[in-house]
Amino acid sequence: MHNDRLSLDSVARHVDAKAEDYCALSDRIWATPELAFEEHRSVAEQIAMLEREGFRITPNVGSMATAFVAEWGSDGPVVGILGEFDALPDLAQVSGLAEHKPTVRGAPGHGCGHNLLGAGSALAAVALKDALEAEGIAGRVRYYGCPAEESGSGKTFMARAGLFDDLDAAFCWHPSVVNEVQTTSSLACIQAYFRFRGRAAHAAAAPHVGRSALDAVELMNVGVNYMREHMPSDARVHYAITNTGGDAPNVVQAYAESLYLVRSPHLPDAERLFERVKKIAEGAALMTETSVSVQITDATSNVVPNKALQEAMYENMRRLGPPEFDKTDFAFAEKLQKSALTEEEILASVKPHDMSLKTKVLHDGVLAMPTREEVMMGTTDVGDVSWIVPTVQCHTACFAIGTPFHTWQLVTQGNLPAAHKGMVLAAKAMAATAADCLRNPDLVVRAKAELRERTGGRAYRCPIPDEVTPDDLRAKAA
């Protein structure tokens, strides 16, 4: 049975009614940026608002102190809206400046717009609840407070704990430089420390009795560099040397470690590539007579797109139209482009979308659905949710075209009116598409059938080993 009382216009009005409160929430989270697994103030702010809206709160889910679920309703289909709220290190920045000026040097900042992401998703959940309540329509609405997306894969742990198993559909968004429905897949990833242990010695008096762990780290890097010629071109291997064994050159380093991130469009391929990286590490240990231990600390699955939900969300975004930017919004975006962004950054920003956008400062349209599915050269733990339940995401224009993510140029825009307008559009698109699922059961049936077809009926398998706990990742983040 279809129910047309949950119209797009009705849902949008409910979003507008609460938009000011949730833009203020976004700004408070922007002003108190917190790193992975440390988002205590951000969580407290969200829980306080959602409790006032009548949501039941389940804290500390998935063995994470900053993960929670807020639910309203007790009958009918279950829709989930995903929020994030973690920041990035060393990105503190004064708002509204077109030049780099940290608020506190070395402090974190919201360089990926997760202050907007969490507040916008919470706004969508509250607006949908208000619409259901006003019409007396059955349905359960959940907001998932998901920590540590940047470093820790909070959703992956939540998926492992079964928190998404009874959902009928899931919705998410991400602040961006364009307005679009995301149709791409993503890269699956595995991240791990490689820790080498050798034997210390005086580097001049008795170097022959030492076994250098730092040599092993360097040899591993050389080996992986040679491997890059012989791996799939759409895979990626990145590394950072996280411990060189000390600053004294006259000591043979007894301990050294590196952190590797292996990515590929499909999880089994990432796992096979990771096994090759492990063999190179073992070879480096053998050459240097050291030992090596491997600790996986992070892993995510690739996103499984869902065309049925994408088409429904696109229709809503098409009807809603782009954010209504004003002269002030355009003026600041133009100023930032001229003084703080390069032509190369602008071209890189629009190349995956539409090259004609290179002459614009803000995106004032909605991109058409592409005819081909591509792979996004990035990673998100939304992928793990998408293996369990039909999932759809949108992007909305919150920042000047050309703005690189994970930079001060993004942070400076994160609490401006243009960002708020993009956030409100995303809330409307998510809430309206969730409403479509509640009033049109056939949409959910088609979305679930598509998920089964795309996964071949394979059950979700968490890519993080059972022995790895959120505590291991908290230690890493600290």
PDB file of N, CA and C in Angstrom, residues 340-415:
ATOM      1  N   ALA A 340      43.974  31.093  -2.523  1.00  0.00           N
ATOM      2  CA  ALA A 340      44.436  29.920  -1.774  1.00  0.00           C
ATOM      3  C   ALA A 340      44.321  28.604  -2.528  1.00  0.00           C
ATOM      4  N   LEU A 341      43.777  28.615  -3.748  1.00  0.00           N
ATOM      5  CA  LEU A 341      43.646  27.384  -4.520  1.00  0.00           C
ATOM      6  C   LEU A 341      44.383  27.540  -5.846  1.00  0.00           C
ATOM      7  N   THR A 342      44.928  26.430  -6.329  1.00  0.00           N
ATOM      8  CA  THR A 342      45.651  26.456  -7.597  1.00  0.00           C
ATOM      9  C   THR A 342      44.752  25.968  -8.729  1.00  0.00           C
ATOM     10  N   GLU A 343      45.148  26.279  -9.952  1.00  0.00           N
ATOM     11  CA  GLU A 343      44.410  25.792 -11.118  1.00  0.00           C
ATOM     12  C   GLU A 343      44.408  24.266 -11.139  1.00  0.00           C
ATOM     13  N   GLU A 344      45.516  23.673 -10.741  1.00  0.00           N
ATOM     14  CA  GLU A 344      45.606  22.212 -10.705  1.00  0.00           C
ATOM     15  C   GLU A 344      44.597  21.627  -9.717  1.00  0.00           C
ATOM     16  N   GLU A 345      44.440  22.278  -8.557  1.00  0.00           N
ATOM     17  CA  GLU A 345      43.468  21.806  -7.567  1.00  0.00           C
ATOM     18  C   GLU A 345      42.035  21.930  -8.096  1.00  0.00           C
ATOM     19  N   ILE A 346      41.753  23.006  -8.811  1.00  0.00           N
ATOM     20  CA  ILE A 346      40.413  23.186  -9.369  1.00  0.00           C
ATOM     21  C   ILE A 346      40.118  22.112 -10.417  1.00  0.00           C
ATOM     22  N   LEU A 347      41.092  21.847 -11.286  1.00  0.00           N
ATOM     23  CA  LEU A 347      40.896  20.816 -12.305  1.00  0.00           C
ATOM     24  C   LEU A 347      40.745  19.431 -11.676  1.00  0.00           C
ATOM     25  N   ALA A 348      41.546  19.137 -10.658  1.00  0.00           N
ATOM     26  CA  ALA A 348      41.439  17.833  -9.979  1.00  0.00           C
ATOM     27  C   ALA A 348      40.087  17.689  -9.292  1.00  0.00           C
ATOM     28  N   SER A 349      39.545  18.801  -8.830  1.00  0.00           N
ATOM     29  CA  SER A 349      38.265  18.780  -8.122  1.00  0.00           C
ATOM     30  C   SER A 349      37.104  18.433  -9.045  1.00  0.00           C
ATOM     31  N   VAL A 350      37.144  18.925 -10.293  1.00  0.00           N
ATOM     32  CA  VAL A 350      36.008  18.732 -11.201  1.00  0.00           C
ATOM     33  C   VAL A 350      36.188  17.567 -12.161  1.00  0.00           C
ATOM     34  N   LYS A 351      37.412  17.084 -12.335  1.00  0.00           N
ATOM     35  CA  LYS A 351      37.674  16.035 -13.325  1.00  0.00           C
ATOM     36  C   LYS A 351      36.798  14.796 -13.130  1.00  0.00           C
ATOM     37  N   PRO A 352      36.571  14.311 -11.887  1.00  0.00           N
ATOM     38  CA  PRO A 352      35.727  13.122 -11.748  1.00  0.00           C
ATOM     39  C   PRO A 352      34.250  13.383 -12.030  1.00  0.00           C
ATOM     40  N   HIS A 353      33.862  14.652 -12.197  1.00  0.00           N
ATOM     41  CA  HIS A 353      32.450  15.009 -12.290  1.00  0.00           C
ATOM     42  C   HIS A 353      32.087  15.603 -13.644  1.00  0.00           C
ATOM     43  N   ASP A 354      32.590  16.803 -13.919  1.00  0.00           N
ATOM     44  CA  ASP A 354      32.205  17.524 -15.130  1.00  0.00           C
ATOM     45  C   ASP A 354      33.215  18.651 -15.333  1.00  0.00           C
ATOM     46  N   MET A 355      34.024  18.548 -16.381  1.00  0.00           N
ATOM     47  CA  MET A 355      35.090  19.530 -16.590  1.00  0.00           C
ATOM     48  C   MET A 355      34.563  20.936 -16.840  1.00  0.00           C
ATOM     49  N   SER A 356      33.297  21.060 -17.242  1.00  0.00           N
ATOM     50  CA  SER A 356      32.753  22.401 -17.469  1.00  0.00           C
ATOM     51  C   SER A 356      32.639  23.190 -16.168  1.00  0.00           C
ATOM     52  N   LEU A 357      32.710  22.504 -15.030  1.00  0.00           N
ATOM     53  CA  LEU A 357      32.602  23.188 -13.738  1.00  0.00           C
ATOM     54  C   LEU A 357      33.866  23.966 -13.380  1.00  0.00           C
ATOM     55  N   LYS A 358      34.935  23.829 -14.161  1.00  0.00           N
ATOM     56  CA  LYS A 358      36.210  24.476 -13.809  1.00  0.00           C
ATOM     57  C   LYS A 358      36.108  25.999 -13.827  1.00  0.00           C
ATOM     58  N   THR A 359      35.090  26.530 -14.490  1.00  0.00           N
ATOM     59  CA  THR A 359      34.930  27.987 -14.539  1.00  0.00           C
ATOM     60  C   THR A 359      34.014  28.510 -13.434  1.00  0.00           C
ATOM     61  N   LYS A 360      33.476  27.632 -12.615  1.00  0.00           N
ATOM     62  CA  LYS A 360      32.564  28.033 -11.551  1.00  0.00           C
ATOM     63  C   LYS A 360      33.295  28.122 -10.219  1.00  0.00           C
ATOM     64  N   VAL A 361      32.716  28.857  -9.277  1.00  0.00           N
ATOM     65  CA  VAL A 361      33.291  28.927  -7.933  1.00  0.00           C
ATOM     66  C   VAL A 361      32.480  28.095  -6.943  1.00  0.00           C
ATOM     67  N   LEU A 362      31.160  27.987  -7.166  1.00  0.00           N
ATOM     68  CA  LEU A 362      30.286  27.112  -6.388  1.00  0.00           C
ATOM     69  C   LEU A 362      29.385  26.363  -7.358  1.00  0.00           C
ATOM     70  N   HIS A 363      29.065  25.118  -7.024  1.00  0.00           N
ATOM     71  CA  HIS A 363      28.215  24.338  -7.923  1.00  0.00           C
ATOM     72  C   HIS A 363      26.754  24.697  -7.676  1.00  0.00           C
ATOM     73  N   ASP A 364      26.112  25.245  -8.688  1.00  0.00           N
ATOM     74  CA  ASP A 364      24.725  25.685  -8.561  1.00  0.00           C
ATOM     75  C   ASP A 364      23.785  24.855  -9.436  1.00  0.00           C
ATOM     76  N   GLY A 365      24.102  23.568  -9.588  1.00  0.00           N
ATOM     77  CA  GLY A 365      23.255  22.638 -10.322  1.00  0.00           C
ATOM     78  C   GLY A 365      23.228  21.293  -9.612  1.00  0.00           C
ATOM     79  N   VAL A 366      22.639  20.298 -10.244  1.00  0.00           N
ATOM     80  CA  VAL A 366      22.655  18.913  -9.757  1.00  0.00           C
ATOM     81  C   VAL A 366      23.163  18.053 -10.900  1.00  0.00           C
ATOM     82  N   LEU A 367      24.243  17.321 -10.669  1.00  0.00           N
ATOM     83  CA  LEU A 367      24.819  16.490 -11.716  1.00  0.00           C
ATOM     84  C   LEU A 367      23.879  15.348 -12.081  1.00  0.00           C
ATOM     85  N   ALA A 368      23.801  15.050 -13.374  1.00  0.00           N
ATOM     86  CA  ALA A 368      22.993  13.928 -13.834  1.00  0.00           C
ATOM     87  C   ALA A 368      23.615  12.609 -13.378  1.00  0.00           C
ATOM     88  N   MET A 369      22.798  11.584 -13.291  1.00  0.00           N
ATOM     89  CA  MET A 369      23.298  10.250 -12.951  1.00  0.00           C
ATOM     90  C   MET A 369      24.203   9.765 -14.086  1.00  0.00           C
ATOM     91  N   PRO A 370      25.417   9.314 -13.801  1.00  0.00           N
ATOM     92  CA  PRO A 370      26.293   8.811 -14.864  1.00  0.00           C
ATOM     93  C   PRO A 370      25.777   7.495 -15.431  1.00  0.00           C
ATOM     94  N   THR A 371      26.161   7.222 -16.664  1.00  0.00           N
ATOM     95  CA  THR A 371      25.713   5.986 -17.309  1.00  0.00           C
ATOM     96  C   THR A 371      26.600   4.798 -16.964  1.00  0.00           C
ATOM     97  N   ARG A 372      27.803   5.071 -16.464  1.00  0.00           N
ATOM     98  CA  ARG A 372      28.732   3.998 -16.105  1.00  0.00           C
ATOM     99  C   ARG A 372      29.064   4.079 -14.627  1.00  0.00           C
ATOM    100  N   GLU A 373      29.239   2.914 -14.008  1.00  0.00           N
ATOM    101  CA  GLU A 373      29.703   2.869 -12.618  1.00  0.00           C
ATOM    102  C   GLU A 373      31.216   2.904 -12.594  1.00  0.00           C
ATOM    103  N   GLU A 374      31.748   3.790 -11.769  1.00  0.00           N
ATOM    104  CA  GLU A 374      33.191   3.912 -11.620  1.00  0.00           C
ATOM    105  C   GLU A 374      33.579   3.526 -10.198  1.00  0.00           C
ATOM    106  N   VAL A 375      34.892   3.487  -9.962  1.00  0.00           N
ATOM    107  CA  VAL A 375      35.414   3.226  -8.619  1.00  0.00           C
ATOM    108  C   VAL A 375      36.032   4.509  -8.095  1.00  0.00           C
ATOM    109  N   MET A 376      35.557   4.972  -6.959  1.00  0.00           N
ATOM    110  CA  MET A 376      36.146   6.134  -6.298  1.00  0.00           C
ATOM    111  C   MET A 376      37.494   5.739  -5.710  1.00  0.00           C
ATOM    112  N   MET A 377      38.516   6.533  -5.991  1.00  0.00           N
ATOM    113  CA  MET A 377      39.853   6.223  -5.479  1.00  0.00           C
ATOM    114  C   MET A 377      39.995   6.695  -4.040  1.00  0.00           C
ATOM    115  N   GLY A 378      39.157   6.150  -3.197  1.00  0.00           N
ATOM    116  CA  GLY A 378      39.176   6.461  -1.775  1.00  0.00           C
ATOM    117  C   GLY A 378      38.503   5.336  -1.018  1.00  0.00           C
ATOM    118  N   THR A 379      38.458   5.485   0.277  1.00  0.00           N
ATOM    119  CA  THR A 379      37.959   4.427   1.154  1.00  0.00           C
ATOM    120  C   THR A 379      36.988   5.015   2.155  1.00  0.00           C
ATOM    121  N   THR A 380      35.930   4.274   2.468  1.00  0.00           N
ATOM    122  CA  THR A 380      34.978   4.683   3.495  1.00  0.00           C
ATOM    123  C   THR A 380      34.411   3.452   4.178  1.00  0.00           C
ATOM    124  N   ASP A 381      34.187   3.563   5.483  1.00  0.00           N
ATOM    125  CA  ASP A 381      33.597   2.424   6.193  1.00  0.00           C
ATOM    126  C   ASP A 381      32.093   2.315   5.961  1.00  0.00           C
ATOM    127  N   VAL A 382      31.513   3.230   5.179  1.00  0.00           N
ATOM    128  CA  VAL A 382      30.139   3.032   4.710  1.00  0.00           C
ATOM    129  C   VAL A 382      30.063   1.748   3.878  1.00  0.00           C
ATOM    130  N   GLY A 383      31.190   1.362   3.280  1.00  0.00           N
ATOM    131  CA  GLY A 383      31.227   0.139   2.501  1.00  0.00           C
ATOM    132  C   GLY A 383      30.756  -1.076   3.279  1.00  0.00           C
ATOM    133  N   ASP A 384      31.123  -1.159   4.542  1.00  0.00           N
ATOM    134  CA  ASP A 384      30.723  -2.319   5.339  1.00  0.00           C
ATOM    135  C   ASP A 384      29.224  -2.344   5.573  1.00  0.00           C
ATOM    136  N   VAL A 385      28.625  -1.171   5.735  1.00  0.00           N
ATOM    137  CA  VAL A 385      27.169  -1.103   5.881  1.00  0.00           C
ATOM    138  C   VAL A 385      26.497  -1.569   4.595  1.00  0.00           C
ATOM    139  N   SER A 386      27.072  -1.179   3.453  1.00  0.00           N
ATOM    140  CA  SER A 386      26.433  -1.462   2.167  1.00  0.00           C
ATOM    141  C   SER A 386      26.431  -2.937   1.804  1.00  0.00           C
ATOM    142  N   TRP A 387      27.271  -3.746   2.444  1.00  0.00           N
ATOM    143  CA  TRP A 387      27.251  -5.189   2.230  1.00  0.00           C
ATOM    144  C   TRP A 387      26.114  -5.847   3.009  1.00  0.00           C
ATOM    145  N   ILE A 388      25.584  -5.157   4.004  1.00  0.00           N
ATOM    146  CA  ILE A 388      24.566  -5.729   4.890  1.00  0.00           C
ATOM    147  C   ILE A 388      23.169  -5.282   4.501  1.00  0.00           C
ATOM    148  N   VAL A 389      23.030  -4.010   4.102  1.00  0.00           N
ATOM    149  CA  VAL A 389      21.723  -3.412   3.858  1.00  0.00           C
ATOM    150  C   VAL A 389      21.832  -2.489   2.642  1.00  0.00           C
ATOM    151  N   PRO A 390      20.801  -2.393   1.801  1.00  0.00           N
ATOM    152  CA  PRO A 390      20.858  -1.434   0.694  1.00  0.00           C
ATOM    153  C   PRO A 390      21.174  -0.029   1.208  1.00  0.00           C
ATOM    154  N   THR A 391      22.175   0.598   0.603  1.00  0.00           N
ATOM    155  CA  THR A 391      22.710   1.861   1.109  1.00  0.00           C
ATOM    156  C   THR A 391      22.866   2.851  -0.038  1.00  0.00           C
ATOM    157  N   VAL A 392      22.563   4.115   0.224  1.00  0.00           N
ATOM    158  CA  VAL A 392      22.720   5.147  -0.789  1.00  0.00           C
ATOM    159  C   VAL A 392      23.292   6.397  -0.133  1.00  0.00           C
ATOM    160  N   GLN A 393      24.087   7.140  -0.913  1.00  0.00           N
ATOM    161  CA  GLN A 393      24.722   8.355  -0.412  1.00  0.00           C
ATOM    162  C   GLN A 393      24.573   9.474  -1.440  1.00  0.00           C
ATOM    163  N   CYS A 394      24.582  10.689  -0.942  1.00  0.00           N
ATOM    164  CA  CYS A 394      24.645  11.840  -1.844  1.00  0.00           C
ATOM    165  C   CYS A 394      25.781  12.753  -1.407  1.00  0.00           C
ATOM    166  N   HIS A 395      26.193  13.610  -2.325  1.00  0.00           N
ATOM    167  CA  HIS A 395      27.139  14.686  -2.053  1.00  0.00           C
ATOM    168  C   HIS A 395      26.416  15.997  -2.301  1.00  0.00           C
ATOM    169  N   THR A 396      26.692  17.000  -1.481  1.00  0.00           N
ATOM    170  CA  THR A 396      26.137  18.321  -1.742  1.00  0.00           C
ATOM    171  C   THR A 396      27.235  19.366  -1.656  1.00  0.00           C
ATOM    172  N   ALA A 397      27.056  20.438  -2.417  1.00  0.00           N
ATOM    173  CA  ALA A 397      28.061  21.493  -2.497  1.00  0.00           C
ATOM    174  C   ALA A 397      28.059  22.321  -1.216  1.00  0.00           C
ATOM    175  N   CYS A 398      29.139  22.208  -0.476  1.00  0.00           N
ATOM    176  CA  CYS A 398      29.320  22.981   0.758  1.00  0.00           C
ATOM    177  C   CYS A 398      30.556  23.872   0.679  1.00  0.00           C
ATOM    178  N   PHE A 399      31.407  23.615  -0.311  1.00  0.00           N
ATOM    179  CA  PHE A 399      32.708  24.283  -0.386  1.00  0.00           C
ATOM    180  C   PHE A 399      32.978  24.776  -1.804  1.00  0.00           C
ATOM    181  N   ALA A 400      33.905  25.722  -1.909  1.00  0.00           N
ATOM    182  CA  ALA A 400      34.311  26.254  -3.214  1.00  0.00           C
ATOM    183  C   ALA A 400      34.883  25.141  -4.075  1.00  0.00           C
ATOM    184  N   ILE A 401      34.574  25.183  -5.365  1.00  0.00           N
ATOM    185  CA  ILE A 401      35.150  24.214  -6.299  1.00  0.00           C
ATOM    186  C   ILE A 401      36.666  24.368  -6.288  1.00  0.00           C
ATOM    187  N   GLY A 402      37.351  23.229  -6.184  1.00  0.00           N
ATOM    188  CA  GLY A 402      38.809  23.220  -6.077  1.00  0.00           C
ATOM    189  C   GLY A 402      39.318  22.984  -4.673  1.00  0.00           C
ATOM    190  N   THR A 403      38.433  23.050  -3.683  1.00  0.00           N
ATOM    191  CA  THR A 403      38.870  22.879  -2.298  1.00  0.00           C
ATOM    192  C   THR A 403      39.365  21.449  -2.076  1.00  0.00           C
ATOM    193  N   PRO A 404      40.636  21.261  -1.703  1.00  0.00           N
ATOM    194  CA  PRO A 404      41.111  19.911  -1.399  1.00  0.00           C
ATOM    195  C   PRO A 404      40.609  19.491  -0.009  1.00  0.00           C
ATOM    196  N   PHE A 405      40.235  18.240   0.114  1.00  0.00           N
ATOM    197  CA  PHE A 405      39.827  17.734   1.418  1.00  0.00           C
ATOM    198  C   PHE A 405      41.063  17.518   2.288  1.00  0.00           C
ATOM    199  N   HIS A 406      40.840  17.525   3.589  1.00  0.00           N
ATOM    200  CA  HIS A 406      41.904  17.335   4.582  1.00  0.00           C
ATOM    201  C   HIS A 406      42.902  18.491   4.540  1.00  0.00           C
ATOM    202  N   THR A 407      42.388  19.713   4.357  1.00  0.00           N
ATOM    203  CA  THR A 407      43.236  20.903   4.309  1.00  0.00           C
ATOM    204  C   THR A 407      42.588  22.037   5.095  1.00  0.00           C
ATOM    205  N   TRP A 408      43.390  23.070   5.392  1.00  0.00           N
ATOM    206  CA  TRP A 408      42.856  24.239   6.099  1.00  0.00           C
ATOM    207  C   TRP A 408      41.849  24.981   5.217  1.00  0.00           C
ATOM    208  N   GLN A 409      42.015  24.887   3.902  1.00  0.00           N
ATOM    209  CA  GLN A 409      41.088  25.579   3.001  1.00  0.00           C
ATOM    210  C   GLN A 409      39.661  25.052   3.166  1.00  0.00           C
ATOM    211  N   LEU A 410      39.523  23.785   3.493  1.00  0.00           N
ATOM    212  CA  LEU A 410      38.191  23.246   3.749  1.00  0.00           C
ATOM    213  C   LEU A 410      37.701  23.656   5.134  1.00  0.00           C
ATOM    214  N   VAL A 411      38.599  23.596   6.127  1.00  0.00           N
ATOM    215  CA  VAL A 411      38.198  23.933   7.498  1.00  0.00           C
ATOM    216  C   VAL A 411      37.646  25.352   7.567  1.00  0.00           C
ATOM    217  N   THR A 412      38.266  26.278   6.858  1.00  0.00           N
ATOM    218  CA  THR A 412      37.861  27.683   6.951  1.00  0.00           C
ATOM    219  C   THR A 412      36.436  27.915   6.445  1.00  0.00           C
ATOM    220  N   GLN A 413      35.923  26.979   5.628  1.00  0.00           N
ATOM    221  CA  GLN A 413      34.574  27.101   5.082  1.00  0.00           C
ATOM    222  C   GLN A 413      33.529  26.294   5.858  1.00  0.00           C
ATOM    223  N   GLY A 414      33.975  25.497   6.831  1.00  0.00           N
ATOM    224  CA  GLY A 414      33.121  24.478   7.420  1.00  0.00           C
ATOM    225  C   GLY A 414      31.964  24.966   8.262  1.00  0.00           C
ATOM    226  N   ASN A 415      31.963  26.231   8.662  1.00  0.00           N
ATOM    227  CA  ASN A 415      30.825  26.755   9.437  1.00  0.00           C
ATOM    228  C   ASN A 415      30.235  28.012   8.797  1.00  0.00           C
TER     229      ASN A 415
END
